[in-house]
Short mmCIF file of C-alpha atoms and ligand atoms in Angstrom, two decimals:
data_model
loop_
_atom_site.label_atom_id
_atom_site.label_comp_id
_atom_site.label_asym_id
_atom_site.label_seq_id
_atom_site.Cartn_x
_atom_site.Cartn_y
_atom_site.Cartn_z
CA MET A 274 -52.60 -64.71 0.19
CA THR A 275 -50.28 -67.32 -1.11
CA ASP A 276 -46.81 -68.12 -0.39
CA ASP A 277 -45.84 -69.53 -3.31
CA TRP A 278 -45.64 -67.52 -6.26
CA ALA A 279 -43.29 -69.62 -8.50
CA ASP A 280 -45.84 -70.80 -10.90
CA THR A 281 -47.21 -67.02 -11.35
CA LEU A 282 -43.77 -65.74 -12.03
CA ARG A 283 -43.44 -68.39 -14.66
CA GLU A 284 -46.45 -67.46 -16.11
CA GLN A 285 -45.54 -63.67 -15.75
CA LYS A 286 -42.62 -64.34 -17.35
CA THR A 287 -44.38 -66.25 -20.40
CA TYR A 288 -47.16 -63.43 -20.71
CA TYR A 289 -44.50 -60.53 -21.25
CA ASP A 290 -42.48 -62.45 -23.85
CA ALA A 291 -45.70 -63.19 -25.64
CA ARG A 292 -46.84 -59.70 -25.38
CA ALA A 293 -43.70 -58.05 -26.50
CA GLY A 294 -45.11 -57.19 -30.07
CA GLU A 295 -48.07 -55.06 -28.04
CA TYR A 296 -46.36 -53.87 -25.15
CA ASP A 297 -45.78 -50.43 -26.48
CA ASP A 298 -49.37 -49.74 -26.63
CA PHE A 299 -49.36 -49.33 -23.05
CA TRP A 300 -47.30 -46.44 -22.95
CA PHE A 301 -48.24 -44.82 -26.04
CA ARG A 302 -51.90 -45.52 -25.10
CA ARG A 303 -52.87 -47.23 -28.24
CA GLY A 304 -55.53 -49.80 -28.69
CA THR A 305 -57.00 -51.46 -25.31
CA TYR A 306 -54.92 -49.25 -23.69
CA ALA A 307 -56.26 -45.93 -25.31
CA LEU A 308 -57.61 -43.10 -22.88
CA ASP A 309 -60.35 -40.39 -23.25
CA GLU A 310 -59.77 -36.83 -22.69
CA PRO A 311 -58.75 -35.35 -20.10
CA VAL A 312 -57.01 -38.53 -18.86
CA LEU A 313 -54.82 -38.82 -22.10
CA SER A 314 -53.50 -35.49 -21.84
CA GLN A 315 -52.56 -35.96 -17.96
CA TRP A 316 -51.10 -39.32 -19.00
CA ASN A 317 -48.98 -37.64 -21.60
CA ALA A 318 -47.61 -34.96 -19.37
CA ASP A 319 -47.03 -37.47 -16.54
CA ALA A 320 -44.96 -39.55 -19.21
CA ALA A 321 -43.49 -36.50 -20.10
CA ASP A 322 -42.28 -35.53 -16.44
CA THR A 323 -41.03 -38.93 -15.76
CA MET A 324 -38.78 -38.98 -19.04
CA THR A 325 -37.56 -35.71 -18.12
CA LEU A 326 -36.53 -36.96 -14.56
CA ILE A 327 -34.87 -39.98 -15.91
CA SER A 328 -32.77 -37.87 -18.63
CA GLY A 329 -31.59 -35.67 -15.48
CA ALA A 330 -30.75 -38.86 -13.76
CA ALA A 331 -28.99 -40.62 -16.13
CA ARG A 332 -24.95 -40.55 -15.66
CA GLY A 333 -22.37 -42.65 -15.45
CA ASP A 334 -22.75 -46.11 -15.73
CA VAL A 335 -26.62 -47.28 -15.75
CA LEU A 336 -28.39 -50.61 -14.92
CA GLU A 337 -31.70 -51.00 -16.27
CA LEU A 338 -33.86 -53.99 -14.77
CA ALA A 339 -36.56 -55.53 -16.66
CA CYS A 340 -35.92 -53.00 -19.41
CA GLY A 341 -38.90 -54.25 -21.73
CA THR A 342 -38.76 -53.04 -25.43
CA GLY A 343 -36.49 -50.30 -24.45
CA ILE A 344 -38.70 -47.32 -23.88
CA PHE A 345 -36.64 -46.13 -21.11
CA THR A 346 -33.61 -47.74 -22.38
CA ASP A 347 -33.49 -45.51 -25.15
CA VAL A 348 -33.77 -42.39 -23.13
CA LEU A 349 -31.23 -43.66 -20.83
CA ARG A 350 -28.60 -44.23 -23.37
CA ARG A 351 -28.84 -40.80 -24.75
CA HIS A 352 -27.69 -39.23 -21.25
CA ALA A 353 -25.57 -42.07 -19.92
CA GLU A 354 -21.68 -43.32 -20.39
CA SER A 355 -23.39 -46.87 -20.85
CA VAL A 356 -26.41 -48.79 -19.74
CA HIS A 357 -26.79 -52.75 -19.17
CA ALA A 358 -30.38 -53.59 -19.65
CA VAL A 359 -31.53 -56.82 -18.54
CA ASP A 360 -34.83 -58.60 -19.05
CA ALA A 361 -36.02 -62.24 -19.01
CA SER A 362 -37.85 -61.83 -22.17
CA PRO A 363 -35.92 -62.78 -25.63
CA ALA A 364 -38.93 -60.97 -27.47
CA MET A 365 -38.36 -57.74 -25.21
CA LEU A 366 -34.64 -57.62 -25.65
CA GLU A 367 -35.00 -57.94 -29.54
CA LEU A 368 -37.34 -55.21 -29.70
CA ASN A 369 -34.97 -53.18 -27.25
CA ARG A 370 -31.91 -53.91 -29.40
CA ALA A 371 -33.97 -52.83 -32.58
CA ARG A 372 -35.18 -49.38 -30.65
CA THR A 373 -31.59 -48.44 -29.72
CA ALA A 374 -30.40 -49.43 -32.98
CA GLY A 375 -27.38 -50.81 -32.11
CA ALA A 376 -25.91 -47.97 -29.82
CA ALA A 377 -22.67 -48.70 -29.03
CA ASN A 378 -22.96 -47.79 -25.17
CA VAL A 379 -25.86 -50.61 -24.77
CA SER A 380 -25.23 -53.66 -23.58
CA TYR A 381 -27.73 -56.29 -22.85
CA GLY A 382 -28.48 -59.42 -20.47
CA GLN A 383 -31.00 -61.95 -20.46
CA ALA A 384 -31.76 -63.28 -16.82
CA ASP A 385 -34.34 -63.81 -14.19
CA LEU A 386 -34.01 -61.20 -11.85
CA PHE A 387 -35.01 -63.17 -8.81
CA ASP A 388 -31.71 -65.59 -9.58
CA TRP A 389 -29.45 -62.62 -11.11
CA ARG A 390 -26.62 -61.19 -9.21
CA PRO A 391 -24.73 -58.25 -10.86
CA ALA A 392 -20.93 -58.74 -11.79
CA ARG A 393 -20.12 -55.00 -11.27
CA ARG A 394 -21.89 -51.81 -9.60
CA TYR A 395 -23.45 -48.83 -11.26
CA ASP A 396 -24.06 -45.27 -10.58
CA LEU A 397 -27.77 -45.40 -11.40
CA VAL A 398 -30.36 -48.55 -11.44
CA PHE A 399 -33.57 -47.87 -12.95
CA PHE A 400 -36.80 -50.33 -13.30
CA GLY A 401 -39.92 -48.94 -14.86
CA PHE A 402 -43.18 -51.06 -14.13
CA TRP A 403 -41.27 -53.74 -12.43
CA LEU A 404 -41.61 -53.32 -8.87
CA SER A 405 -45.30 -54.01 -8.85
CA HIS A 406 -44.71 -57.43 -10.16
CA VAL A 407 -42.76 -58.65 -7.49
CA PRO A 408 -44.36 -60.36 -4.76
CA ASP A 409 -44.31 -59.30 -1.17
CA ASP A 410 -42.16 -62.06 -0.04
CA ARG A 411 -39.48 -61.35 -2.76
CA PHE A 412 -39.64 -57.49 -1.77
CA GLU A 413 -36.49 -57.43 0.86
CA ALA A 414 -34.25 -60.04 -1.44
CA PHE A 415 -35.13 -57.81 -4.58
CA TRP A 416 -33.97 -54.85 -2.84
CA ALA A 417 -30.66 -56.74 -1.36
CA MET A 418 -29.74 -57.61 -4.88
CA VAL A 419 -30.43 -53.59 -6.03
CA ARG A 420 -28.35 -52.73 -3.05
CA ASP A 421 -25.27 -54.86 -4.29
CA CYS A 422 -25.73 -53.11 -7.73
CA LEU A 423 -25.13 -49.79 -6.62
CA ALA A 424 -21.77 -47.73 -6.65
CA PRO A 425 -21.10 -45.25 -3.71
CA GLY A 426 -23.17 -42.46 -3.92
CA GLY A 427 -25.24 -44.24 -6.62
CA GLN A 428 -28.74 -43.78 -6.68
CA VAL A 429 -32.00 -46.16 -7.77
CA ILE A 430 -34.87 -44.49 -9.55
CA PHE A 431 -38.20 -46.42 -10.38
CA VAL A 432 -41.46 -45.83 -12.06
CA ASP A 433 -44.63 -47.97 -11.83
CA SER A 434 -48.38 -48.33 -12.15
CA ALA A 435 -50.78 -46.12 -10.21
CA PRO A 436 -54.21 -47.35 -10.11
CA TYR A 437 -56.95 -45.32 -12.26
CA PRO A 438 -59.02 -43.90 -10.61
CA ALA A 439 -56.26 -42.74 -8.44
CA ASP A 440 -58.43 -42.86 -5.24
CA GLU A 441 -58.29 -46.47 -5.34
CA VAL A 442 -54.83 -46.34 -3.70
CA THR A 443 -56.62 -45.31 -0.35
CA GLY A 444 -60.33 -46.38 -1.58
CA PRO A 445 -62.09 -49.48 -1.11
CA ASN A 446 -59.56 -51.29 -3.69
CA SER A 447 -56.41 -50.36 -1.83
CA GLN A 448 -54.00 -53.06 -1.58
CA VAL A 449 -52.16 -54.13 1.52
CA SER A 450 -50.41 -56.86 -0.57
CA ALA A 451 -49.44 -58.25 -4.13
CA ARG A 452 -52.39 -60.48 -5.75
CA THR A 453 -52.59 -62.20 -8.86
CA GLU A 454 -54.40 -60.63 -11.49
CA GLU A 455 -55.57 -62.01 -15.17
CA ARG A 456 -54.15 -60.27 -18.41
CA THR A 457 -55.51 -60.99 -21.86
CA LEU A 458 -53.48 -61.05 -24.85
CA GLY A 459 -54.83 -59.68 -28.45
CA ASP A 460 -55.05 -63.28 -29.52
CA GLY A 461 -57.24 -64.11 -26.26
CA ARG A 462 -54.71 -65.98 -24.68
CA ARG A 463 -54.76 -65.27 -20.64
CA PHE A 464 -52.16 -65.55 -17.96
CA ARG A 465 -51.82 -64.84 -14.34
CA ILE A 466 -49.21 -62.26 -13.30
CA VAL A 467 -48.35 -60.70 -10.07
CA LYS A 468 -49.30 -56.98 -9.33
CA ARG A 469 -49.08 -54.69 -6.32
CA TYR A 470 -50.47 -51.07 -6.53
CA TRP A 471 -48.42 -49.39 -3.88
CA ASP A 472 -49.36 -46.50 -2.05
CA PRO A 473 -46.77 -44.09 -1.45
CA ARG A 474 -46.30 -43.79 1.86
CA THR A 475 -46.63 -47.53 2.36
CA LEU A 476 -43.54 -48.10 0.17
CA SER A 477 -41.49 -45.26 1.40
CA ASP A 478 -42.10 -46.77 4.83
CA GLN A 479 -41.26 -50.35 3.76
CA LEU A 480 -37.85 -48.98 1.80
CA THR A 481 -36.90 -47.04 4.73
CA ALA A 482 -37.07 -50.02 6.71
CA THR A 483 -34.94 -51.93 4.43
CA GLY A 484 -32.40 -49.31 4.82
CA TRP A 485 -32.88 -46.90 2.11
CA ASP A 486 -33.49 -43.36 2.02
CA ALA A 487 -36.47 -42.78 -0.31
CA GLN A 488 -39.05 -40.69 -1.44
CA VAL A 489 -41.82 -42.16 -3.40
CA GLN A 490 -44.79 -39.98 -4.94
CA ALA A 491 -47.61 -39.86 -7.02
CA SER A 492 -46.56 -38.23 -10.77
CA GLU A 493 -48.50 -34.53 -10.76
CA HIS A 494 -51.89 -36.45 -12.20
CA ALA A 495 -51.56 -39.48 -9.94
CA LEU A 496 -51.22 -41.74 -13.33
CA MET A 497 -47.64 -43.28 -11.83
CA LEU A 498 -45.81 -43.83 -9.10
CA VAL A 499 -42.27 -41.91 -9.01
CA GLY A 500 -39.59 -43.24 -6.69
CA ARG A 501 -35.89 -42.26 -5.75
CA ALA A 502 -33.91 -44.21 -3.22
CA ARG A 503 -30.08 -44.06 -2.22
CA LEU A 504 -28.96 -46.33 0.52
CA SER A 505 -29.19 -44.81 3.94
CA GLU A 506 -26.05 -44.24 5.61
CA ALA A 507 -26.13 -47.17 8.01
CA ALA A 508 -26.69 -49.34 5.01
CA ARG A 509 -23.74 -48.20 3.02
CA PRO A 510 -21.23 -50.80 1.76
CA GLU A 511 -18.52 -49.05 3.96
CA ARG A 512 -20.60 -49.31 7.20
CA ARG A 513 -21.21 -53.05 6.27
C1 LIG B 800 -44.36 -54.20 -17.22
S1 LIG B 800 -42.88 -54.75 -18.13
C2 LIG B 800 -41.70 -53.32 -18.03
C3 LIG B 800 -41.23 -53.15 -19.25
C4 LIG B 800 -39.96 -51.80 -19.15
N1 LIG B 800 -39.34 -51.59 -18.00
C5 LIG B 800 -41.22 -50.58 -19.38
O1 LIG B 800 -41.45 -49.97 -18.54
O2 LIG B 800 -41.52 -50.14 -20.62
C6 LIG B 800 -42.05 -56.03 -17.07
C7 LIG B 800 -41.10 -56.30 -17.83
O3 LIG B 800 -40.21 -57.17 -16.86
C8 LIG B 800 -39.97 -58.50 -17.76
N2 LIG B 800 -39.79 -59.59 -16.70
C9 LIG B 800 -40.96 -60.37 -16.41
N3 LIG B 800 -40.59 -61.11 -15.39
C10 LIG B 800 -39.28 -61.15 -15.29
C11 LIG B 800 -38.17 -61.78 -14.21
N4 LIG B 800 -38.50 -62.63 -13.65
N5 LIG B 800 -36.96 -61.49 -14.56
C12 LIG B 800 -36.65 -60.57 -15.32
N6 LIG B 800 -37.46 -59.73 -16.12
C13 LIG B 800 -38.68 -60.22 -16.08
C14 LIG B 800 -40.72 -58.58 -18.64
O4 LIG B 800 -40.05 -59.91 -19.92
C15 LIG B 800 -41.02 -56.97 -19.17
O5 LIG B 800 -39.82 -56.74 -19.93
#
């Protein structure tokens, strides 16, 4: 494992900016992301459950990190007082703005999340398919930043990738650390990204060790990872 992810993180940002126009194919399972039955129906069911969870949790002021094209922003903003959506990619942000169609309760920020600091606190911090792109040696700093985003009583919800087939989590391809993976765009350009498919138990334990009360589990059909976290009592700001 390399200790220096700087080059890969730069390439990861470039990749997602270049992929913005193709990105939704992943969530809607089109083109190279298409799935055969019965997995397609399972994915759709897990996706619907995820949206139900997010709709139910979106209250008050919400911060969405790595918001992408707005697949989740558009759900959050329908239930929350306000949503502040942050992403490094201008192209992603432009598509997100178009999707939320100028909703008055959504604001945007373009920033690198590894440098960014919040200007205020939020009732909910949400990130979708982002944590798996955070290198291990930036995990603690990332979660410390998330802690500084939370209002008293606030919570974090995240959704992320699960390897398919799901038994790879515990099988021979099980990951114990982040690795570099290669991604190819429709036009053939190739990029390196950071990827870690977390095992729910390992992630839960790591969050507990970092001061969170966390529940991380696989979605019903094990096609996604879903997590909720609140600061443990000892880590709450009033105790610091
Ligand atoms: C896998 S996509 C997830 C997008 C969105 N959350 C979703 O699930 O539809 C990862 C997102 O992270 C953004 N990103 C990559 N590196 C970043 C960085 N260093 N700081 C902020 N955003 C970054 C990309 O532009 C992209 O929108």
